[in-house]
C-alpha positions as a Markdown table, in Angstrom:
| # | Residue | x | y | z |
|---|---|---|---|---|
| 1 | Met | 0.0 | 0.0 | 0.0 |
| 2 | Asp | 1.2 | 3.5 | -0.8 |
| 3 | Tyr | 1.4 | 5.7 | 2.3 |
| 4 | Ile | 2.6 | 8.8 | 0.6 |
| 5 | Asn | 0.1 | 11.1 | -1.0 |
| 6 | Glu | 2.5 | 13.9 | -1.8 |
| 7 | Phe | 6.3 | 14.4 | -1.7 |
| 8 | Asp | 7.7 | 17.6 | -3.0 |
| 9 | Ile | 10.8 | 19.8 | -2.6 |
| 10 | Arg | 9.9 | 23.5 | -2.9 |
| 11 | Leu | 12.9 | 25.8 | -3.3 |
| 12 | Ala | 12.7 | 29.4 | -2.2 |
| 13 | Lys | 13.9 | 30.7 | -5.6 |
| 14 | Glu | 13.7 | 29.4 | -9.1 |
| 15 | Met | 17.4 | 30.0 | -9.8 |
| 16 | Tyr | 20.6 | 29.8 | -7.8 |
| 17 | Tyr | 24.1 | 31.0 | -8.6 |
| 18 | Ala | 27.5 | 29.3 | -7.8 |
| 19 | Gly | 28.2 | 29.5 | -4.0 |
| 20 | Glu | 24.6 | 30.2 | -3.0 |
| 21 | Thr | 22.9 | 28.0 | -0.4 |
| 22 | Leu | 19.8 | 26.3 | -1.5 |
| 23 | Thr | 16.8 | 26.9 | 0.8 |
| 24 | Gly | 13.3 | 25.7 | 0.7 |
| 25 | His | 10.9 | 23.2 | 2.2 |
| 26 | Val | 10.3 | 19.4 | 1.9 |
| 27 | Val | 6.6 | 18.6 | 1.8 |
| 28 | Leu | 5.5 | 15.1 | 2.9 |
| 29 | Asn | 1.8 | 14.5 | 3.0 |
| 30 | Thr | 0.8 | 11.0 | 4.1 |
| 31 | Leu | -2.4 | 9.0 | 3.8 |
| 32 | Glu | -1.9 | 7.3 | 7.2 |
| 33 | Asn | 0.7 | 7.2 | 10.0 |
| 34 | Phe | 3.8 | 5.1 | 9.5 |
| 35 | Lys | 7.3 | 4.9 | 10.9 |
| 36 | Leu | 10.0 | 6.8 | 9.2 |
| 37 | Lys | 13.7 | 6.5 | 10.0 |
| 38 | Ala | 15.1 | 9.4 | 7.9 |
| 39 | Ile | 14.6 | 11.7 | 5.0 |
| 40 | Lys | 17.6 | 11.9 | 2.7 |
| 41 | Val | 18.1 | 14.2 | -0.2 |
| 42 | Gln | 20.5 | 13.7 | -3.2 |
| 43 | Leu | 21.4 | 16.8 | -5.2 |
| 44 | Arg | 23.0 | 16.2 | -8.6 |
| 45 | Gly | 23.9 | 18.7 | -11.2 |
| 46 | Lys | 25.2 | 17.5 | -14.5 |
| 47 | Ala | 25.8 | 18.8 | -18.0 |
| 48 | His | 25.8 | 16.8 | -21.2 |
| 49 | Ala | 27.1 | 18.0 | -24.5 |
| 50 | Glu | 27.0 | 16.1 | -27.8 |
| 51 | Trp | 27.8 | 17.1 | -31.3 |
| 52 | Lys | 28.9 | 15.6 | -34.6 |
| 53 | Val | 32.1 | 16.3 | -36.5 |
| 54 | Val | 33.7 | 15.1 | -39.7 |
| 55 | Val | 37.3 | 14.0 | -39.4 |
| 56 | Asn | 39.1 | 12.8 | -42.6 |
| 57 | Gly | 35.7 | 12.3 | -44.3 |
| 58 | Glu | 34.4 | 10.1 | -41.4 |
| 59 | Arg | 31.5 | 11.3 | -39.3 |
| 60 | Arg | 32.0 | 11.0 | -35.6 |
| 61 | Thr | 30.0 | 11.9 | -32.5 |
| 62 | Val | 31.8 | 13.8 | -29.7 |
| 63 | Lys | 30.2 | 13.5 | -26.2 |
| 64 | Asp | 31.1 | 14.9 | -22.8 |
| 65 | Asp | 29.5 | 14.8 | -19.4 |
| 66 | His | 30.5 | 17.0 | -16.5 |
| 67 | Val | 29.2 | 16.6 | -12.9 |
| 68 | Phe | 29.0 | 19.9 | -11.1 |
| 69 | Ile | 27.6 | 18.6 | -7.8 |
| 70 | Asp | 26.8 | 15.2 | -6.3 |
| 71 | Glu | 25.8 | 15.6 | -2.7 |
| 72 | Arg | 23.8 | 13.4 | -0.4 |
| 73 | Ile | 22.5 | 14.7 | 3.0 |
| 74 | Ser | 20.2 | 13.5 | 5.7 |
| 75 | Ile | 17.7 | 16.3 | 6.4 |
| 76 | Trp | 15.7 | 14.5 | 9.1 |
| 77 | Gly | 16.3 | 11.5 | 11.3 |
| 78 | Lys | 19.2 | 9.2 | 11.7 |
| 79 | Gly | 21.2 | 7.4 | 9.1 |
| 80 | Lys | 24.3 | 7.8 | 7.0 |
| 81 | Cys | 24.0 | 8.9 | 3.4 |
């Protein structure tokens, strides 16, 4: 049975700049009571670029990924991330 009716993260602003602290609320609406050990959040910011080039008449795809942030934190309760 699903106990969670709504789970949402509502940030205080739509856009953040490098070095700013994210602020907001976590909304958890349940259909009935249940035990909860912790609430953990994972924040991941990633860029992906892909383009095609021709090298010596041969068509190639160039791809690159860059991870800017990969953080896990416990925002309520006990437990390691």
